[in-house]
Amino acid sequence: MGRIFGTDGVRGLANRDLTAELALDLAVAAAHVLGEAGAFADQRPTAVVARDPRASGEFLEAAIVAGLASAGVDVHRLGVVPTPGAAFLTAELDADMGVMISASHNAMPDNGIKFLARGGLKLADDIELAIEKRLQEPWDRPTGAAVGRLGDSRVGVSTYVRHLTEAAGVRLDGLKVVLDCAHGAAFEVGPEAFAGLGAEVVAINAEPDGLNINDGCGSTHLDGLQAAVVAHGADAGFAFDGDADRCLAVDADGEIVDGDQILAILALASQAAGALRSETVVATVMSNLGFVQAMEAAGITVVQTAVGDRYVLEALRAGGFVLGGEQSGHVIMSDHATTGDGVLTALCLAGRMATTGRSLAELAGVMTRLPQVLVNVPDVDKSRTETDPVLQAEVAAATGRLAGHGRVLLRQSGTEDLVRVMVEAPTLEQASEVAEHLAGVVRRTLR
């Protein structure tokens, strides 16, 4: 069996790659590993389980709950809650572990399982590996009163919304916003949080039926949000993905504000408030060079990590920093969350608009984005991305041609079977030319 955990939990085609049997086995193994690590201490362990609205989440939830209960874990089912909500409620309800069932921005047929440790923290790589090794091992099954019990939490959404509004801390009266909920986990939480702070809310794609999640909407399909913001004369629009751990924005003119721009706005706001610890922000290697340059101009240090919000979080914790994020819209404010939180990000952006009286376009103008082209190359041996000598020679040559005015990055996708080729350059034409050339090299050399 190959490695099961990717960069963000276990993910695959539901009922084909990610089956009920695997979900049950993973739940049992997770209960055993976390128990031996001391998370359960000497008391009866508890877990919270949440999901996004996709149809397959229903049977996967049933399998995970069965696995946990069979291992002696009491389970609180939260129902449909965003991933950051599940993380918050794992800590708030003092649970020993949490489970989120979601494939995030992936299409509806996919699904995934993310495990959270006590406090709502994502698992370290060694814990995930230990869980994999314990799959289907023989174990002593509890019986009688020792088996886990099940219950449904009735306070999840309202408790999480209250947390969001308290963390945002700014009234939004007078602002009109459009929220694209991706027919996903934020369909209730997003509109309730914004309305609770006084904003006028237009919610689109907020009617999940189990089949329409991420279907031409949300943070990976911004056309609808752009049109809606302009049509409704809104001050801004915010798009979430299926599990609402990321957010992208649109200004009043319908122009996209990406994760790098969002992070820059929030970093400068935190710096102005004297709250940016160590004058440092954490980003990933995919962050636009323009973001790095803008932060340097403001006297802010940028610490860069591998792609994945778990690695951003690790760097935040290791350095004692408070703000980090990804170009894709994962933004972590560690004073308020243990993972990316799309709704909180949107609330803080809107709050910055409200407190400064500046438009989102003005705030985003703090950085100039270098043209960036990303080409995904599927159906190749991605494991050789960093070792193939021909490919590496071509990357070095392309980097040399950019002469310090751009950069090249090739990386394996952690969630899909493909290689990502990213190029930044002074002009879009140059970035496209270099990216397409390197994508062709990847196709020829990694087949």
Short mmCIF file of C-alpha atoms in Angstrom, two decimals:
data_model
loop_
_atom_site.label_atom_id
_atom_site.label_comp_id
_atom_site.label_asym_id
_atom_site.label_seq_id
_atom_site.Cartn_x
_atom_site.Cartn_y
_atom_site.Cartn_z
CA MET A 1 0.00 0.00 0.00
CA GLY A 2 1.37 3.42 -0.98
CA ARG A 3 1.18 6.56 1.10
CA ILE A 4 -2.47 7.34 1.88
CA PHE A 5 -2.19 10.80 3.42
CA GLY A 6 -1.50 13.70 1.06
CA THR A 7 -0.75 17.32 1.89
CA ASP A 8 -4.25 17.79 3.26
CA GLY A 9 -5.51 14.50 4.66
CA VAL A 10 -6.79 11.51 2.71
CA ARG A 11 -8.53 12.38 -0.54
CA GLY A 12 -9.84 10.57 -3.60
CA LEU A 13 -12.86 9.52 -5.63
CA ALA A 14 -15.53 8.67 -3.07
CA ASN A 15 -16.63 5.02 -3.01
CA ARG A 16 -13.80 4.09 -5.37
CA ASP A 17 -10.55 5.35 -3.83
CA LEU A 18 -12.06 6.56 -0.57
CA THR A 19 -14.40 3.79 0.52
CA ALA A 20 -16.52 3.25 3.60
CA GLU A 21 -14.20 0.41 4.59
CA LEU A 22 -11.12 2.64 4.40
CA ALA A 23 -12.87 5.41 6.32
CA LEU A 24 -13.80 3.01 9.11
CA ASP A 25 -10.27 1.59 9.28
CA LEU A 26 -8.73 5.07 9.33
CA ALA A 27 -11.02 6.10 12.18
CA VAL A 28 -10.04 3.06 14.25
CA ALA A 29 -6.33 3.55 13.56
CA ALA A 30 -6.53 7.26 14.39
CA ALA A 31 -8.24 6.48 17.69
CA HIS A 32 -5.48 4.03 18.60
CA VAL A 33 -2.55 6.24 17.57
CA LEU A 34 -3.83 9.39 19.21
CA GLY A 35 -4.67 7.40 22.30
CA GLU A 36 -1.15 6.03 22.60
CA ALA A 37 0.26 9.54 22.05
CA GLY A 38 -1.44 10.58 25.26
CA ALA A 39 -4.16 12.70 23.71
CA PHE A 40 -6.84 10.69 25.50
CA ALA A 41 -5.07 10.56 28.90
CA ASP A 42 -6.98 8.29 31.33
CA GLN A 43 -10.49 9.47 30.51
CA ARG A 44 -13.01 8.30 27.98
CA PRO A 45 -12.00 9.86 24.63
CA THR A 46 -14.28 12.16 22.66
CA ALA A 47 -14.32 13.26 19.03
CA VAL A 48 -16.22 15.74 16.89
CA VAL A 49 -17.10 14.84 13.30
CA ALA A 50 -18.14 17.39 10.66
CA ARG A 51 -18.61 17.35 6.90
CA ASP A 52 -19.30 19.52 3.89
CA PRO A 53 -22.61 19.01 2.01
CA ARG A 54 -21.47 16.61 -0.71
CA ALA A 55 -23.58 13.45 -0.94
CA SER A 56 -20.76 10.99 -0.26
CA GLY A 57 -20.09 12.71 3.06
CA GLU A 58 -23.20 11.05 4.43
CA PHE A 59 -21.97 7.47 4.13
CA LEU A 60 -18.39 8.41 4.98
CA GLU A 61 -19.61 10.13 8.14
CA ALA A 62 -21.49 6.97 9.09
CA ALA A 63 -18.36 4.84 8.57
CA ILE A 64 -16.09 7.18 10.53
CA VAL A 65 -18.53 7.45 13.40
CA ALA A 66 -18.85 3.66 13.46
CA GLY A 67 -15.07 3.23 13.52
CA LEU A 68 -14.54 5.73 16.31
CA ALA A 69 -17.36 4.36 18.46
CA SER A 70 -16.17 0.79 17.97
CA ALA A 71 -12.79 1.90 19.33
CA GLY A 72 -14.42 3.31 22.46
CA VAL A 73 -14.63 6.97 21.41
CA ASP A 74 -17.70 9.11 22.20
CA VAL A 75 -18.67 11.04 19.06
CA HIS A 76 -20.37 14.42 18.66
CA ARG A 77 -21.72 14.87 15.12
CA LEU A 78 -21.63 18.53 14.06
CA GLY A 79 -23.31 18.10 10.69
CA VAL A 80 -22.39 20.54 7.90
CA VAL A 81 -19.73 22.91 9.24
CA PRO A 82 -16.67 24.52 7.56
CA THR A 83 -13.29 22.95 8.19
CA PRO A 84 -12.15 25.90 10.38
CA GLY A 85 -15.40 25.54 12.28
CA ALA A 86 -14.64 21.88 12.96
CA ALA A 87 -11.16 22.85 14.16
CA PHE A 88 -12.54 25.60 16.41
CA LEU A 89 -15.22 23.33 17.86
CA THR A 90 -12.71 20.53 18.50
CA ALA A 91 -10.99 22.95 20.87
CA GLU A 92 -14.14 24.68 22.14
CA LEU A 93 -15.83 21.39 23.06
CA ASP A 94 -12.58 20.08 24.58
CA ALA A 95 -12.61 17.04 22.30
CA ASP A 96 -9.62 14.74 22.05
CA MET A 97 -9.77 14.72 18.27
CA GLY A 98 -11.75 16.05 15.34
CA VAL A 99 -12.58 14.73 11.89
CA MET A 100 -13.57 16.82 8.86
CA ILE A 101 -15.02 15.06 5.83
CA SER A 102 -14.41 17.22 2.76
CA ALA A 103 -12.50 17.39 -0.50
CA SER A 104 -12.30 21.18 -0.21
CA HIS A 105 -12.31 22.75 -3.70
CA ASN A 106 -12.40 19.42 -5.57
CA ALA A 107 -15.39 18.43 -7.68
CA MET A 108 -18.36 16.73 -6.03
CA PRO A 109 -17.43 13.08 -6.82
CA ASP A 110 -14.26 13.41 -4.70
CA ASN A 111 -14.15 13.47 -0.94
CA GLY A 112 -11.56 13.52 1.80
CA ILE A 113 -10.89 12.96 5.49
CA LYS A 114 -8.88 15.34 7.66
CA PHE A 115 -8.00 14.40 11.22
CA LEU A 116 -7.41 17.01 13.91
CA ALA A 117 -5.62 16.59 17.21
CA ARG A 118 -6.71 18.07 20.53
CA GLY A 119 -7.00 21.83 20.21
CA GLY A 120 -8.05 21.58 16.57
CA LEU A 121 -4.51 21.17 15.26
CA LYS A 122 -3.69 19.31 12.06
CA LEU A 123 -1.67 16.14 12.54
CA ALA A 124 2.09 16.10 12.08
CA ASP A 125 3.52 13.90 9.33
CA ASP A 126 4.81 11.30 11.79
CA ILE A 127 1.36 10.90 13.35
CA GLU A 128 -0.23 10.43 9.93
CA LEU A 129 2.39 7.82 9.06
CA ALA A 130 1.72 6.03 12.35
CA ILE A 131 -2.00 5.92 11.53
CA GLU A 132 -1.26 4.39 8.14
CA LYS A 133 0.88 1.69 9.74
CA ARG A 134 -1.92 0.75 12.12
CA LEU A 135 -4.52 0.17 9.42
CA GLN A 136 -6.25 -3.22 9.69
CA GLU A 137 -4.01 -4.38 12.53
CA PRO A 138 -5.47 -6.82 15.08
CA TRP A 139 -6.81 -5.06 18.18
CA ASP A 140 -8.78 -5.72 21.34
CA ARG A 141 -12.29 -4.46 20.78
CA PRO A 142 -14.17 -2.89 23.69
CA THR A 143 -17.54 -4.40 24.58
CA GLY A 144 -20.52 -3.53 26.70
CA ALA A 145 -20.38 -0.10 28.33
CA ALA A 146 -16.86 0.47 26.91
CA VAL A 147 -18.03 1.11 23.34
CA GLY A 148 -18.38 4.71 22.23
CA ARG A 149 -21.66 6.62 22.28
CA LEU A 150 -23.06 8.93 19.61
CA GLY A 151 -24.77 12.30 19.83
CA ASP A 152 -25.61 15.30 17.65
CA SER A 153 -24.27 18.71 18.68
CA ARG A 154 -26.98 21.38 18.42
CA VAL A 155 -24.74 24.38 19.05
CA GLY A 156 -22.06 24.02 16.38
CA VAL A 157 -23.08 26.64 13.82
CA SER A 158 -24.23 29.27 16.32
CA THR A 159 -21.14 28.86 18.50
CA TYR A 160 -18.84 29.16 15.51
CA VAL A 161 -20.65 32.23 14.14
CA ARG A 162 -20.33 33.93 17.52
CA HIS A 163 -16.59 33.18 17.48
CA LEU A 164 -16.24 34.68 13.99
CA THR A 165 -18.01 37.92 14.84
CA GLU A 166 -16.06 38.34 18.07
CA ALA A 167 -12.75 37.69 16.27
CA ALA A 168 -13.58 40.19 13.51
CA GLY A 169 -14.38 42.79 16.14
CA VAL A 170 -15.60 45.50 13.70
CA ARG A 171 -19.09 46.54 12.68
CA LEU A 172 -19.78 46.42 8.94
CA ASP A 173 -22.78 48.73 8.78
CA GLY A 174 -23.06 50.46 5.42
CA LEU A 175 -21.14 47.81 3.49
CA LYS A 176 -22.85 45.73 0.83
CA VAL A 177 -21.19 42.41 0.03
CA VAL A 178 -21.82 39.44 -2.21
CA LEU A 179 -20.90 36.04 -0.79
CA ASP A 180 -20.34 33.06 -3.09
CA CYS A 181 -20.79 30.08 -0.78
CA ALA A 182 -19.95 27.45 -3.45
CA HIS A 183 -23.02 25.45 -2.39
CA GLY A 184 -20.65 24.35 0.35
CA ALA A 185 -20.11 24.30 4.08
CA ALA A 186 -20.34 28.10 4.53
CA PHE A 187 -23.85 28.43 3.12
CA GLU A 188 -25.25 29.26 6.58
CA VAL A 189 -22.21 30.51 8.47
CA GLY A 190 -21.04 33.13 5.95
CA PRO A 191 -24.29 35.08 5.52
CA GLU A 192 -25.12 34.85 9.24
CA ALA A 193 -21.73 36.23 10.32
CA PHE A 194 -21.79 39.16 7.90
CA ALA A 195 -25.42 40.03 8.62
CA GLY A 196 -24.74 39.81 12.34
CA LEU A 197 -22.13 42.56 11.99
CA GLY A 198 -24.50 44.82 10.08
CA ALA A 199 -23.50 44.24 6.45
CA GLU A 200 -26.04 44.03 3.65
CA VAL A 201 -25.56 40.53 2.26
CA VAL A 202 -26.31 39.07 -1.15
CA ALA A 203 -25.69 35.33 -0.95
CA ILE A 204 -25.22 33.34 -4.15
CA ASN A 205 -24.65 29.60 -4.58
CA ALA A 206 -25.96 29.04 -1.06
CA GLU A 207 -28.40 26.19 -1.70
CA PRO A 208 -26.44 22.92 -1.42
CA ASP A 209 -28.20 19.75 -2.52
CA GLY A 210 -25.30 17.35 -2.07
CA LEU A 211 -24.48 17.35 -5.78
CA ASN A 212 -23.79 20.99 -6.70
CA ILE A 213 -20.84 21.80 -4.42
CA ASN A 214 -18.09 23.73 -6.29
CA ASP A 215 -20.02 23.27 -9.55
CA GLY A 216 -18.91 26.30 -11.55
CA CYS A 217 -18.88 28.45 -8.44
CA GLY A 218 -16.85 29.35 -5.37
CA SER A 219 -13.21 30.35 -5.10
CA THR A 220 -12.13 28.34 -8.14
CA HIS A 221 -14.77 29.86 -10.46
CA LEU A 222 -14.96 33.60 -9.85
CA ASP A 223 -16.85 34.70 -12.98
CA GLY A 224 -20.25 34.50 -11.30
CA LEU A 225 -19.11 36.48 -8.28
CA GLN A 226 -17.52 39.16 -10.45
CA ALA A 227 -20.76 39.61 -12.38
CA ALA A 228 -22.88 39.61 -9.22
CA VAL A 229 -20.78 42.27 -7.48
CA VAL A 230 -21.13 44.62 -10.43
CA ALA A 231 -24.83 43.83 -10.97
CA HIS A 232 -25.73 44.47 -7.33
CA GLY A 233 -23.52 47.53 -6.95
CA ALA A 234 -21.74 45.85 -4.02
CA ASP A 235 -18.65 47.18 -2.30
CA ALA A 236 -16.93 43.80 -2.52
CA GLY A 237 -17.48 40.10 -3.06
CA PHE A 238 -16.00 37.11 -1.29
CA ALA A 239 -15.81 33.54 -2.59
CA PHE A 240 -15.30 30.46 -0.44
CA ASP A 241 -14.42 26.93 -1.46
CA GLY A 242 -16.38 23.81 -0.53
CA ASP A 243 -15.17 23.57 3.05
CA ALA A 244 -14.65 27.35 3.46
CA ASP A 245 -11.06 27.24 4.62
CA ARG A 246 -10.07 29.65 1.86
CA CYS A 247 -11.34 32.96 0.51
CA LEU A 248 -10.71 35.00 -2.61
CA ALA A 249 -12.18 38.46 -3.15
CA VAL A 250 -13.53 40.73 -5.86
CA ASP A 251 -13.50 44.53 -5.66
CA ALA A 252 -16.38 46.84 -6.58
CA ASP A 253 -15.30 46.90 -10.24
CA GLY A 254 -15.29 43.11 -10.45
CA GLU A 255 -11.48 42.79 -10.36
CA ILE A 256 -10.06 39.75 -8.56
CA VAL A 257 -8.10 40.21 -5.32
CA ASP A 258 -6.06 37.04 -4.79
CA GLY A 259 -4.60 35.43 -1.68
CA ASP A 260 -1.29 37.29 -1.91
CA GLN A 261 -3.07 40.65 -2.04
CA ILE A 262 -5.37 39.61 0.80
CA LEU A 263 -2.39 38.58 2.91
CA ALA A 264 -0.62 41.85 2.15
CA ILE A 265 -3.67 43.88 3.24
CA LEU A 266 -4.01 41.95 6.48
CA ALA A 267 -0.27 42.07 7.20
CA LEU A 268 -0.18 45.85 6.88
CA ALA A 269 -3.33 46.17 9.00
CA SER A 270 -1.78 43.98 11.69
CA GLN A 271 1.47 45.95 11.52
CA ALA A 272 -0.41 49.25 11.89
CA ALA A 273 -2.18 47.89 14.96
CA GLY A 274 1.11 46.78 16.50
CA ALA A 275 -0.08 43.17 16.39
CA LEU A 276 2.23 41.68 13.74
CA ARG A 277 4.52 39.67 15.96
CA SER A 278 8.21 39.95 15.04
CA GLU A 279 7.19 42.04 12.01
CA THR A 280 6.95 38.74 10.12
CA VAL A 281 4.41 37.09 7.85
CA VAL A 282 4.50 33.48 6.64
CA ALA A 283 3.79 32.64 2.99
CA THR A 284 4.58 29.76 0.62
CA VAL A 285 6.96 29.34 -2.28
CA MET A 286 3.99 29.97 -4.60
CA SER A 287 3.53 33.54 -3.34
CA ASN A 288 3.98 36.18 -6.02
CA LEU A 289 7.32 37.96 -6.06
CA GLY A 290 5.36 41.23 -5.95
CA PHE A 291 4.04 40.25 -2.52
CA VAL A 292 7.54 39.66 -1.20
CA GLN A 293 8.69 42.99 -2.59
CA ALA A 294 5.75 44.85 -1.03
CA MET A 295 6.39 43.30 2.37
CA GLU A 296 10.10 44.12 2.19
CA ALA A 297 9.23 47.74 1.36
CA ALA A 298 7.07 47.88 4.50
CA GLY A 299 9.81 46.39 6.68
CA ILE A 300 8.05 43.06 7.04
CA THR A 301 10.01 39.81 6.86
CA VAL A 302 8.53 37.01 4.74
CA VAL A 303 9.16 33.41 5.83
CA GLN A 304 8.36 31.01 2.97
CA THR A 305 7.30 27.37 3.32
CA ALA A 306 6.26 24.45 1.17
CA VAL A 307 2.77 24.65 -0.34
CA GLY A 308 0.00 23.67 2.06
CA ASP A 309 -1.61 25.49 4.93
CA ARG A 310 -0.34 22.84 7.33
CA TYR A 311 3.22 23.95 6.58
CA VAL A 312 2.27 27.60 6.99
CA LEU A 313 0.79 26.69 10.37
CA GLU A 314 3.93 24.79 11.38
CA ALA A 315 6.07 27.84 10.60
CA LEU A 316 3.68 30.11 12.51
CA ARG A 317 3.91 27.90 15.58
CA ALA A 318 7.66 27.40 15.34
CA GLY A 319 8.37 31.13 15.08
CA GLY A 320 5.59 32.40 17.30
CA PHE A 321 4.14 34.40 14.39
CA VAL A 322 0.47 35.33 14.01
CA LEU A 323 -0.29 35.68 10.29
CA GLY A 324 0.36 33.51 7.27
CA GLY A 325 -1.29 32.28 4.12
CA GLU A 326 -1.29 31.07 0.55
CA GLN A 327 -2.00 32.61 -2.83
CA SER A 328 -4.99 30.27 -3.11
CA GLY A 329 -6.71 32.13 -0.29
CA HIS A 330 -5.83 30.06 2.78
CA VAL A 331 -5.13 32.68 5.44
CA ILE A 332 -4.31 31.68 9.01
CA MET A 333 -4.67 34.14 11.85
CA SER A 334 -3.24 32.06 14.64
CA ASP A 335 -4.63 34.25 17.41
CA HIS A 336 -8.10 33.17 16.28
CA ALA A 337 -7.78 29.94 14.27
CA THR A 338 -5.67 26.84 13.83
CA THR A 339 -6.29 26.55 10.11
CA GLY A 340 -7.22 28.72 7.16
CA ASP A 341 -10.63 30.33 7.70
CA GLY A 342 -12.33 31.78 4.64
CA VAL A 343 -15.21 33.48 6.42
CA LEU A 344 -12.94 35.05 9.04
CA THR A 345 -10.63 36.27 6.28
CA ALA A 346 -13.54 37.88 4.46
CA LEU A 347 -14.79 39.50 7.66
CA CYS A 348 -11.35 40.96 8.40
CA LEU A 349 -11.00 42.32 4.87
CA ALA A 350 -14.41 43.94 5.11
CA GLY A 351 -13.47 45.22 8.54
CA ARG A 352 -10.36 46.86 7.12
CA MET A 353 -12.51 48.57 4.50
CA ALA A 354 -14.90 49.77 7.20
CA THR A 355 -12.22 51.14 9.55
CA THR A 356 -10.12 52.87 6.87
CA GLY A 357 -12.93 54.04 4.60
CA ARG A 358 -10.89 52.78 1.64
CA SER A 359 -12.16 50.56 -1.14
CA LEU A 360 -10.88 47.04 -1.58
CA ALA A 361 -9.17 48.10 -4.81
CA GLU A 362 -7.27 50.83 -2.95
CA LEU A 363 -6.21 48.42 -0.22
CA ALA A 364 -5.09 45.78 -2.75
CA GLY A 365 -2.98 48.38 -4.57
CA VAL A 366 -0.31 48.03 -1.90
CA MET A 367 1.36 45.37 -4.07
CA THR A 368 2.00 44.99 -7.78
CA ARG A 369 1.62 41.44 -8.99
CA LEU A 370 4.21 40.16 -11.41
CA PRO A 371 2.54 38.29 -14.28
CA GLN A 372 2.33 34.67 -13.19
CA VAL A 373 1.48 31.65 -15.33
CA LEU A 374 0.63 28.26 -13.86
CA VAL A 375 0.46 25.18 -16.09
CA ASN A 376 -0.70 21.83 -14.72
CA VAL A 377 0.82 18.80 -16.44
CA PRO A 378 -1.16 15.58 -15.75
CA ASP A 379 -0.35 11.92 -16.33
CA VAL A 380 3.39 12.11 -15.63
CA ASP A 381 5.71 10.52 -13.07
CA LYS A 382 5.60 13.41 -10.62
CA SER A 383 7.98 11.64 -8.21
CA ARG A 384 10.91 12.52 -10.55
CA THR A 385 10.15 16.25 -10.63
CA GLU A 386 13.14 17.22 -8.51
CA THR A 387 15.59 14.55 -9.67
CA ASP A 388 15.37 14.26 -13.46
CA PRO A 389 18.64 15.79 -14.76
CA VAL A 390 17.24 16.94 -18.12
CA LEU A 391 14.31 18.70 -16.48
CA GLN A 392 16.48 20.33 -13.83
CA ALA A 393 18.90 21.60 -16.47
CA GLU A 394 16.01 23.21 -18.37
CA VAL A 395 14.73 24.82 -15.16
CA ALA A 396 18.19 26.25 -14.42
CA ALA A 397 18.47 27.62 -17.96
CA ALA A 398 15.03 29.27 -17.77
CA THR A 399 15.87 30.79 -14.39
CA GLY A 400 19.07 32.20 -15.84
CA ARG A 401 17.20 33.84 -18.71
CA LEU A 402 14.94 35.65 -16.24
CA ALA A 403 18.08 37.15 -14.67
CA GLY A 404 16.62 37.89 -11.25
CA HIS A 405 13.52 39.60 -12.62
CA GLY A 406 11.30 36.56 -12.25
CA ARG A 407 11.38 32.98 -11.09
CA VAL A 408 10.51 29.38 -11.96
CA LEU A 409 8.94 26.82 -9.65
CA LEU A 410 8.08 23.18 -10.40
CA ARG A 411 6.29 21.15 -7.76
CA GLN A 412 4.36 17.94 -7.38
CA SER A 413 0.69 18.31 -6.52
CA GLY A 414 -0.05 16.87 -3.12
CA THR A 415 -3.70 16.16 -3.92
CA GLU A 416 -3.73 15.32 -7.64
CA ASP A 417 -1.63 13.25 -10.06
CA LEU A 418 0.12 16.11 -11.82
CA VAL A 419 3.10 18.49 -11.84
CA ARG A 420 2.57 22.23 -11.50
CA VAL A 421 4.80 24.55 -13.54
CA MET A 422 4.77 28.14 -12.28
CA VAL A 423 6.65 31.01 -13.91
CA GLU A 424 6.77 34.71 -12.98
CA ALA A 425 8.28 37.24 -15.37
CA PRO A 426 8.17 40.97 -16.14
CA THR A 427 5.58 40.39 -18.90
CA LEU A 428 2.75 37.91 -19.32
CA GLU A 429 4.10 36.92 -22.74
CA GLN A 430 7.48 36.01 -21.31
CA ALA A 431 5.95 34.09 -18.40
CA SER A 432 3.67 32.16 -20.77
CA GLU A 433 6.51 31.32 -23.15
CA VAL A 434 8.75 29.97 -20.40
CA ALA A 435 5.92 28.07 -18.69
CA GLU A 436 4.73 26.37 -21.87
CA HIS A 437 8.30 25.42 -22.79
CA LEU A 438 8.92 23.85 -19.39
CA ALA A 439 5.53 22.12 -19.42
CA GLY A 440 6.56 20.51 -22.71
CA VAL A 441 9.82 19.36 -21.14
CA VAL A 442 7.91 17.85 -18.23
CA ARG A 443 5.62 15.94 -20.62
CA ARG A 444 8.57 14.55 -22.59
CA THR A 445 10.87 13.66 -19.72
CA LEU A 446 8.46 12.42 -17.01
CA ARG A 447 6.23 10.16 -19.10
#
